[in-house]
Coordinates of C-alpha atoms and ligand atoms in Angstrom, one line a residue:
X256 CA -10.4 -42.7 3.0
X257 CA -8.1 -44.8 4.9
X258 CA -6.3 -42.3 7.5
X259 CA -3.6 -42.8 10.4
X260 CA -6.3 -42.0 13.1
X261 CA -9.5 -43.9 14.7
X262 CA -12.0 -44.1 12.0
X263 CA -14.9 -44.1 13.9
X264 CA -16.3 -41.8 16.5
X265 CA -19.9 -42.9 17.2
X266 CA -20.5 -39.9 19.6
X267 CA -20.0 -37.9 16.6
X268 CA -22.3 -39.9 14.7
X269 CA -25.1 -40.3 17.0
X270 CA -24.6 -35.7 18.1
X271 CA -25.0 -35.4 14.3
X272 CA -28.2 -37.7 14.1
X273 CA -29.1 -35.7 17.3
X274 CA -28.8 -32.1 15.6
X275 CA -29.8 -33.1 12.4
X276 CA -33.7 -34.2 14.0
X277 CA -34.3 -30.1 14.6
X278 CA -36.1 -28.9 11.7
X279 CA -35.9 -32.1 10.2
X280 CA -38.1 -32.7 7.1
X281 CA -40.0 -36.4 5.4
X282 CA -37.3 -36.1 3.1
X283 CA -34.3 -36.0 4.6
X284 CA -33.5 -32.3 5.0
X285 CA -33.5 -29.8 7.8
X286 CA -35.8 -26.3 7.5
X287 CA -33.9 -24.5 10.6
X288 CA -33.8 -20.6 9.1
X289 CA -32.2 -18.2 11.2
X290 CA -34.0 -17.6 14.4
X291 CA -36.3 -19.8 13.7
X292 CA -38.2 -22.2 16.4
X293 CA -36.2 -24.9 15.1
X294 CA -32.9 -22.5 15.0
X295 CA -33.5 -21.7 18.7
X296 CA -34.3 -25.0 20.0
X297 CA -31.0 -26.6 18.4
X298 CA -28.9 -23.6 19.8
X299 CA -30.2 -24.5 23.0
X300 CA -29.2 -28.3 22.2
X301 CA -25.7 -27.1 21.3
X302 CA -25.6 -24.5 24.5
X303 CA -26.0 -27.2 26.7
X304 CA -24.1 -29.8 24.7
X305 CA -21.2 -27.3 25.6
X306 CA -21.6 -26.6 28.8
X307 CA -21.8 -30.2 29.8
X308 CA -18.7 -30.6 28.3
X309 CA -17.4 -27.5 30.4
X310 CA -17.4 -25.0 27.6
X311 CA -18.4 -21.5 28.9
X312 CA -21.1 -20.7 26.5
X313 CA -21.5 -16.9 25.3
X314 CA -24.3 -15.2 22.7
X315 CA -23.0 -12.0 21.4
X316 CA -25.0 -9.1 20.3
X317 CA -26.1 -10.3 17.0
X318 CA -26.6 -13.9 18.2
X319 CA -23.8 -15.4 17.3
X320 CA -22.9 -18.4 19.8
X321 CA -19.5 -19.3 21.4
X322 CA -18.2 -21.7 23.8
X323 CA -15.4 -20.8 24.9
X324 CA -12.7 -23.4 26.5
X325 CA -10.1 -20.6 28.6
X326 CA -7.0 -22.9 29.2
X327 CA -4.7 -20.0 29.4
X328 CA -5.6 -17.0 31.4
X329 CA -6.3 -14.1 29.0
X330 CA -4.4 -15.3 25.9
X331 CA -6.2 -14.6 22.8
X332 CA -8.6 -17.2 21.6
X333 CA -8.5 -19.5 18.6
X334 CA -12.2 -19.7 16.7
X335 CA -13.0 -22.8 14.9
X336 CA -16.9 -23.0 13.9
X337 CA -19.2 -22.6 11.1
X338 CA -23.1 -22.1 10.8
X339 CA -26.7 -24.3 12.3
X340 CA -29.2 -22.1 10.4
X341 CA -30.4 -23.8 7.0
X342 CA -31.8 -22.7 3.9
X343 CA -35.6 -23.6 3.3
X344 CA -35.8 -27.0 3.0
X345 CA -31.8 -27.1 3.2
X346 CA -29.2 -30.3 3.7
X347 CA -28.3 -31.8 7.1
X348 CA -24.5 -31.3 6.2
X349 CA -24.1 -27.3 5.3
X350 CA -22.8 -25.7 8.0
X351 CA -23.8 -28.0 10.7
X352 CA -21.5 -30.4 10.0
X353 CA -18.9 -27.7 10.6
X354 CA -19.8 -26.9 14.1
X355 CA -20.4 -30.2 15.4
X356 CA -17.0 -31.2 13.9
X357 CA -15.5 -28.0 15.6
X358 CA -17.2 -29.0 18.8
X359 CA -16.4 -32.7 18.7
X360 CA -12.3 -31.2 17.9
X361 CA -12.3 -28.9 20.4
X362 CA -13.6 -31.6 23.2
X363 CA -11.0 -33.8 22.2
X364 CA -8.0 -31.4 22.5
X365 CA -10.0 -30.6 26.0
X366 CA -9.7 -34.3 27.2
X367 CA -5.8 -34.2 26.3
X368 CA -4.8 -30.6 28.1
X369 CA -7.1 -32.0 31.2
X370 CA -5.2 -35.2 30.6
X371 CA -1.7 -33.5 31.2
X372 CA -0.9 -34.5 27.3
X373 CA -0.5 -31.2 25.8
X374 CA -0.2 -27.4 26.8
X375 CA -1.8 -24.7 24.8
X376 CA -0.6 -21.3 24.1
X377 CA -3.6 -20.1 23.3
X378 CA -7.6 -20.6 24.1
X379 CA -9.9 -22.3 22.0
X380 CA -13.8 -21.5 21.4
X381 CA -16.2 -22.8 19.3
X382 CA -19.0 -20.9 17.8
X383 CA -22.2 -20.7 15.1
X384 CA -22.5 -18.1 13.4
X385 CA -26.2 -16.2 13.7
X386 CA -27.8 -16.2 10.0
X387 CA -24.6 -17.5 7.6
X388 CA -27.7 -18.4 4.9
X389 CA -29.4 -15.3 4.7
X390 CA -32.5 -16.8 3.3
X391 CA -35.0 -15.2 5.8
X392 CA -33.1 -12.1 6.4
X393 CA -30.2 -10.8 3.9
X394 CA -27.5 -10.8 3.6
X395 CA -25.7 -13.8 4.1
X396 CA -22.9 -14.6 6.1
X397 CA -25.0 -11.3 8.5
X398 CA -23.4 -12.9 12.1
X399 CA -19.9 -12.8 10.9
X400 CA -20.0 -9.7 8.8
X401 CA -20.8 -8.1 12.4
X402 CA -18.6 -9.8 14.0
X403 CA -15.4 -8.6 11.6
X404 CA -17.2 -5.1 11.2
X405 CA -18.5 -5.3 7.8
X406 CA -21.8 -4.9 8.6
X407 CA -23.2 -2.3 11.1
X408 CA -25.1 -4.2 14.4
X409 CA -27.7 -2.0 14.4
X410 CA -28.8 -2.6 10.8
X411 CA -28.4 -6.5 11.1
X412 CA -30.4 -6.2 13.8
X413 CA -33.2 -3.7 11.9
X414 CA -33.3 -6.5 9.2
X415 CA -37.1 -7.5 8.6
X416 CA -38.3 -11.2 7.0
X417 CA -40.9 -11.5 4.9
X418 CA -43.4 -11.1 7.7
X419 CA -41.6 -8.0 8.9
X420 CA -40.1 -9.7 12.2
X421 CA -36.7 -7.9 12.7
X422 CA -33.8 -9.5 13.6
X423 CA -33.9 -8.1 16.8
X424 CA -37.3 -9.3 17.3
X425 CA -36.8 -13.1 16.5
X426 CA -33.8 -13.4 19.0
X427 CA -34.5 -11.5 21.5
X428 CA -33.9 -14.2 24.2
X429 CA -30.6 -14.7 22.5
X430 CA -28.6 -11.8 22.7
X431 CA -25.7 -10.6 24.8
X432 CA -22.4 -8.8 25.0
X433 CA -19.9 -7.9 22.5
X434 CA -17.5 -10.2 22.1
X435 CA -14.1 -8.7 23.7
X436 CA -11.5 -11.7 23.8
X437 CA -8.6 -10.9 21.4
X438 CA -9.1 -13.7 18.0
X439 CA -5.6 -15.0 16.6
X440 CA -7.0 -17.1 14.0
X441 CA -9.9 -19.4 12.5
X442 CA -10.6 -22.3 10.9
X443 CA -13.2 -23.4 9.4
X444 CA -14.5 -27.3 8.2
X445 CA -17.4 -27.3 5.5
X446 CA -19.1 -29.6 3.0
X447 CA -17.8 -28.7 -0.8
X448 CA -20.9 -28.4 -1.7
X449 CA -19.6 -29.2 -5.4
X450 CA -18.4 -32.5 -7.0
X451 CA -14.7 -31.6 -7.5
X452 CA -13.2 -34.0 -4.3
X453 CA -15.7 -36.5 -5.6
X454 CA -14.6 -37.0 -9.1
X455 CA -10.7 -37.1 -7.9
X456 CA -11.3 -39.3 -5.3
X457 CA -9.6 -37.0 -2.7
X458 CA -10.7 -36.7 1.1
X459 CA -10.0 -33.3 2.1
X460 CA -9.8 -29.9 0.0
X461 CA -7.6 -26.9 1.2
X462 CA -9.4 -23.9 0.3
X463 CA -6.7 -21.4 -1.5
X464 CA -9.3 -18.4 -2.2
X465 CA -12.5 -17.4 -2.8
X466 CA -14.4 -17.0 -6.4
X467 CA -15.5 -13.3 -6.2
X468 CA -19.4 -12.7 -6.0
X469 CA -21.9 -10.1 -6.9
X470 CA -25.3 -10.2 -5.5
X471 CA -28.3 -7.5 -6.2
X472 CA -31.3 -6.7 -5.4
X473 CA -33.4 -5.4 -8.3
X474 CA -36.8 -4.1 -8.7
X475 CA -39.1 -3.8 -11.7
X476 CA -42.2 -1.0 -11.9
X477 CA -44.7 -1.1 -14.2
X478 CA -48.5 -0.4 -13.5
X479 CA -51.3 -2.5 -12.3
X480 CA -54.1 -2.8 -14.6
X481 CA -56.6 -5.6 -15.7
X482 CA -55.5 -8.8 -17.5
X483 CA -58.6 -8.6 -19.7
X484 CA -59.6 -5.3 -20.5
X485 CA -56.2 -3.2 -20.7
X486 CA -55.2 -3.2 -24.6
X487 CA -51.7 -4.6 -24.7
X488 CA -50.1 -1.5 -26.1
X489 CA -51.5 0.2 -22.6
X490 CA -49.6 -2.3 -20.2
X491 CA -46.5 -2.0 -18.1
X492 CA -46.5 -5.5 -17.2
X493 CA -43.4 -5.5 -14.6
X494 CA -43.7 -9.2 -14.5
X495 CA -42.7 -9.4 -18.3
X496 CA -40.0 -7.5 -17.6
X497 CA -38.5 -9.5 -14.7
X498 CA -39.1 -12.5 -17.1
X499 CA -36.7 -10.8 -19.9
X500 CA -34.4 -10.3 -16.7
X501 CA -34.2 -13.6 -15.6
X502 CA -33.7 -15.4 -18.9
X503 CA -31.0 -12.9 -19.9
X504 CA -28.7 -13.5 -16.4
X505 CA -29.3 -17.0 -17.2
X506 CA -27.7 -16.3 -20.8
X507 CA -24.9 -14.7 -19.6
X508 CA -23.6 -17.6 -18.0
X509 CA -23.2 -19.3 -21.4
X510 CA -21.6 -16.0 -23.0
X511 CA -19.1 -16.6 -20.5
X512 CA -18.4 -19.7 -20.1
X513 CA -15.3 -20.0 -20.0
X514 CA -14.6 -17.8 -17.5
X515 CA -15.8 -19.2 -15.6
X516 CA -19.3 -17.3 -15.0
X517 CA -22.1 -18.7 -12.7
X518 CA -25.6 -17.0 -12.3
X519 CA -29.0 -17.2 -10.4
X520 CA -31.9 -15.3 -9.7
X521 CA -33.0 -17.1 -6.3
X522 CA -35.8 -14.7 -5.5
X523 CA -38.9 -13.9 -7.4
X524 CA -41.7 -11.5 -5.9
X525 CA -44.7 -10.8 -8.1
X526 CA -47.0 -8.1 -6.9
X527 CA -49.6 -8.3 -6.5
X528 CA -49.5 -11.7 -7.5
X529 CA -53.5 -12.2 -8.4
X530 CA -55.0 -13.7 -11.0
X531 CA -56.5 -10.8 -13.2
X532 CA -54.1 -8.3 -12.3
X533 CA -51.2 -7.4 -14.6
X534 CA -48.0 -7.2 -11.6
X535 CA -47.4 -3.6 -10.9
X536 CA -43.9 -4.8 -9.4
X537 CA -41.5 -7.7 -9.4
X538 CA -38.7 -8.3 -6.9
X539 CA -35.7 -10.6 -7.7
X540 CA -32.2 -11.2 -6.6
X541 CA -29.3 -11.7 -9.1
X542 CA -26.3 -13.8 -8.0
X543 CA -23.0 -13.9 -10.1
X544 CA -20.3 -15.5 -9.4
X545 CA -16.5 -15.6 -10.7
X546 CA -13.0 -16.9 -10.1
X547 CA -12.6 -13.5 -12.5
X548 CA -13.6 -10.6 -11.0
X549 CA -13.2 -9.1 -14.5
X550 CA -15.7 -11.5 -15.8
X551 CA -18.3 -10.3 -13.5
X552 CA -17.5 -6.1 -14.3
X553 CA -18.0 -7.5 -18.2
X554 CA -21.3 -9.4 -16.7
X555 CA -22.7 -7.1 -15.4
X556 CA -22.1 -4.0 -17.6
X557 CA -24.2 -6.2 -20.2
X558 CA -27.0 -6.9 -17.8
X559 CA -26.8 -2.8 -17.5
X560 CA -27.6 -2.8 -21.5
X561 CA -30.3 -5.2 -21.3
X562 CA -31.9 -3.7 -18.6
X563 CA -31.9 -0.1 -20.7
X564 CA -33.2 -2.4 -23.7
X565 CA -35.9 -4.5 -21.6
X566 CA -37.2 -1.2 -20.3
X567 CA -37.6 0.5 -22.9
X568 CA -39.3 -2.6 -24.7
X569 CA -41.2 -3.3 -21.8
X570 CA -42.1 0.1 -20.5
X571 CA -41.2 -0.6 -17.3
X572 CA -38.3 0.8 -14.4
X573 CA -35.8 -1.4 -13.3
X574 CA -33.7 -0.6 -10.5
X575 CA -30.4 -2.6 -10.2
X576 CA -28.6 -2.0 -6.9
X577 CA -25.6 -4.1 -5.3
X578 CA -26.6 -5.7 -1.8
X579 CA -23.4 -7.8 -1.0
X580 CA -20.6 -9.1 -2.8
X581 CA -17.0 -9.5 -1.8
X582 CA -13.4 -10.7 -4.1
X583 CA -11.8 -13.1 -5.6
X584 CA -9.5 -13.4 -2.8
X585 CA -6.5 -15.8 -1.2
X586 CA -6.5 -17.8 2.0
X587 CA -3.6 -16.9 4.0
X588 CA -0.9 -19.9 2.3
X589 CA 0.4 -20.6 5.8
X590 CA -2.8 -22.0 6.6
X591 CA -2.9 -24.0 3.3
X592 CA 0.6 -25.5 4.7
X593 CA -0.2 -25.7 8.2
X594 CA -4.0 -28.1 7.2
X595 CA -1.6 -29.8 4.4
X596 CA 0.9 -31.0 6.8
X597 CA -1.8 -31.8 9.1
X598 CA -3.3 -33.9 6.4
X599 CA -0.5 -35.1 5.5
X600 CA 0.4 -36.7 8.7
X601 CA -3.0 -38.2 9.1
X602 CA -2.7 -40.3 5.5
X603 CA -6.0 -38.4 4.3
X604 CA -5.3 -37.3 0.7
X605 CA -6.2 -33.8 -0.2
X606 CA -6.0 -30.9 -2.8
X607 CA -6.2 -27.1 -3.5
X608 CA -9.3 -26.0 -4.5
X609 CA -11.5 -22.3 -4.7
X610 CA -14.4 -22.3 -2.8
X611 CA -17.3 -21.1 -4.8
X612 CA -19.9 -20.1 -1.9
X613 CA -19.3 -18.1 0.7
X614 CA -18.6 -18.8 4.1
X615 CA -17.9 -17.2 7.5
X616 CA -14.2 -17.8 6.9
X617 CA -14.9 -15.2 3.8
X618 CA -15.5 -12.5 6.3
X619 CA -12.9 -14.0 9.0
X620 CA -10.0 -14.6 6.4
X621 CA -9.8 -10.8 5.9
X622 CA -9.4 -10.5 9.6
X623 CA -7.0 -13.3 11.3
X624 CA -5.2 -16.0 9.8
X625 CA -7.8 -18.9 8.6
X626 CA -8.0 -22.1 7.8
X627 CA -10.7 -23.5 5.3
X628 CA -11.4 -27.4 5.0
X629 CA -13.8 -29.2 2.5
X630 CA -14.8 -32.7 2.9
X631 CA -16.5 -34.2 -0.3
X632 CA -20.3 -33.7 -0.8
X633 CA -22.1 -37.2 -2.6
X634 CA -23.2 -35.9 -6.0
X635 CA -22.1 -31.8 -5.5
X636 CA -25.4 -31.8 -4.0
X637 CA -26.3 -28.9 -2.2
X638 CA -29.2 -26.4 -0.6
X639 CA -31.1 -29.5 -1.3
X640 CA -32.9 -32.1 1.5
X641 CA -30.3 -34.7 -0.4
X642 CA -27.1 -33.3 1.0
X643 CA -24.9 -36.2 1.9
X644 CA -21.5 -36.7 3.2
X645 CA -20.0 -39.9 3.7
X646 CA -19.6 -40.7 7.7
X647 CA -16.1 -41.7 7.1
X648 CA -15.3 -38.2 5.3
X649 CA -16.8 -36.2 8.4
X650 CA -14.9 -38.2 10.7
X651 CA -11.8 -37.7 8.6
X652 CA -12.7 -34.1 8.6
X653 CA -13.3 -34.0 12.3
X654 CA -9.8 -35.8 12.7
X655 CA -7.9 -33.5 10.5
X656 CA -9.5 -30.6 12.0
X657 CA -8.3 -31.3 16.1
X658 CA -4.8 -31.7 14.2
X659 CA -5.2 -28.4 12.6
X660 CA -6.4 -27.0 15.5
X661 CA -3.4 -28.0 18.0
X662 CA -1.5 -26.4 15.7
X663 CA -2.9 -23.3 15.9
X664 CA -3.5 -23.6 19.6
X665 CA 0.2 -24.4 20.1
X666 CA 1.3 -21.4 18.2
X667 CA 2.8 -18.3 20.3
X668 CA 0.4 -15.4 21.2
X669 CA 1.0 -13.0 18.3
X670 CA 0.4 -8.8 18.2
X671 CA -2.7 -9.2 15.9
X672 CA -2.7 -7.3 12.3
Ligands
LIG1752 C1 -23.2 -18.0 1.1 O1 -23.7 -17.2 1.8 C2 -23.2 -17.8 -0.3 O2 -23.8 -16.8 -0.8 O3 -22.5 -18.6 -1.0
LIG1753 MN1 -22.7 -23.2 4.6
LIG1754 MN1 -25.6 -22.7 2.6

């Protein structure tokens, strides 16, 4: 990366090394789940790290975290941010890289209105959003999907963890008020999390939509019995099932493959899980994923035909039902111009690109106008303690996000859609 700004930022560097010690692991990672003890106590870093700055630091009902920096009286707000939590045993980059480089922006543009050198139309605050990773409670993405009204408060909040803990009950010290301020538009910074900057040697991707995805939640019954002394033509082994399952969404992957089609089971719950017990009940998650939205109807009416053939075979129930998905859908293009320009004026190369996870700018782009960045992940590596981004890419990022950002910040008040 050679760009047409100051390459190095060590108070960047050493806030990242800072956040990046809370829920750190021997191998390099962070294990921060939402509303966690280590999700709290860098919140309450990253509260105070904005109010020293002179951010005015709001929670919001479902604990997601502003910091709000009111240069204009009332105008509507600009939101830049992304997400702290982590998946277990997660990367230092995902997400926190996002809001620290938000932060970091936003205190800059800060120093210059205080400094006389610019004037804002609009305000500008910074936020995490509560649970983007949805690895502890589901879904994913659960603090902006509140936020934009896609999900209902009081069920986010009635969301249990494995333990049962509710939502409500692991931040209950962090909760507040509604958000009220009117939101004009977002943009978001992120790892790729892929490989595709990497192999084309390019600095910056501008995200110009999102693969569509299809995630469910699927339950096989069969009966409980013993491992010795039940004949096999007596069993309902729910666990062979859910094995059938699993190989067969990893096979639809290749019948697809040129769509192209990528697929997961993530979660696997065997019950009772003991050794001389035949499982009585499996739980897994299926993920599919698509820049073709057809390819994942034509996905998943075959899983539908496998499941009647594995139950049968099997003898066993399996229940398939949806728990979150959303479209193959654009960015706005005028934020694809406005971070191209921006880029452009900086000298950091860059391309269009689909994101293939999801984001909080999913859920935000169908609101307000957003922006979505990528800076290139080493290797594609990702939900993995080996997450890496260069330091010169995040400060690159960082740079071409306060450009990004002035933009938006400069533009006039609009009536929002
Ligand atoms: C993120 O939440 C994803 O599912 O990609
Ligand atoms: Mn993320
Ligand atoms: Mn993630």
């Amino acid at each position: 990366v050679s760009g047409d700004y100051e390459p190095i930022d060590q108070e960047f560097l050493d806030d990242f090394a800072t956040l990046s010690s809370f829920g750190a692991t021997p191998a390099g990672g962070v294990d921060r789940e939402a509303g966690s003890p280590a999700d709290l106590a860098q919140r309450a870093w990253f509260a105070q790290w904005l109010t020293d700055r002179g951010f005015r630091v709001h929670t919001d009902d479902i604990g997601n975290l502003f910091g709000m920096l009111e240069w204009v009286p009332g105008a509507p707000v600009v939101l830049t941010g992304s997400h702290l939590d982590s998946q277990p045993l997660g990367g230092r980059y995902d997400g926190a890289y996002g809001v620290l480089a938000s932060a970091h922006a936003a205190h800059r543009l800060n120093q210059k209105v205080a400094a006389g050198g610019w004037r804002p139309s609009l305000n500008l605050a910074v936020v995490d959003w509560f649970n983007e990773e949805g690895s502890r409670f589901t879904p994913s993405m659960m603090g902006s999907s509140v936020f934009t009204g896609k999900l209902a408060g009081s069920a986010a909040l009635a969301t249990t963890d494995a333990g049962s803990v509710t939502v409500a009950e692991a931040m209950a010290d962090s909760l507040g008020q509604p958000w009220t301020t009117p939101v004009q538009s977002y943009a978001e910074i992120h790892v790729e999390q892929g490989r595709i900057l990497e192999d084309t040697g390019v600095t910056i991707g501008l995200v110009t939509a999102t693969w569509a995805a299809q995630k469910f939640d699927v339950v096989v019954t069969g009966e409980q019995s013993h491992t010795g002394s039940t004949v096999m033509a007596d069993r309902h082994d729910a666990l062979v099932g859910a094995a059938r399952l699993v190989v067969a969404v990893r096979e639809l992957a290749e019948r697809f493959a040129d769509a192209p089609l990528h697929t997961s089971v993530g979660r696997f719950d065997v019950l009772p899980n003991s050794p001389v017990v035949v499982p009585r009940e499996v739980r897994l998650n299926i993920d599919l994923r698509s820049p073709d939205p057809a390819a994942i109807a034509a996905a998943v009416d075959l899983l539908r035909t496998t499941i009647a053939a594995v139950s049968v075979e099997v003898g066993v129930e399996i229940d398939l039902a949806l728990s979150h998905a959303w479209d193959q859908q654009p960015y706005p293009a005028a934020g694809v111009s406005l971070a191209a320009a921006a880029a452009q004026r900086l000298g950091l190369s860059h391309q269009e690109m689909m994101t293939i996870a999801g984001h909080d700018s999913t859920n935000l782009k169908d609101q307000v106008p957003t922006v979505m960045l990528f800076v290139p992940s080493v290797g594609g590596v990702a939900h993995n303690e080996g997450e890496l981004t260069a330091d010169e890419d995040c400060l690159a990022g960082v740079a071409l996000l306060s450009e990004v950002l002035t933009d938006l910040c400069s533009e006039a008040p609009a009536i929002l859609r």
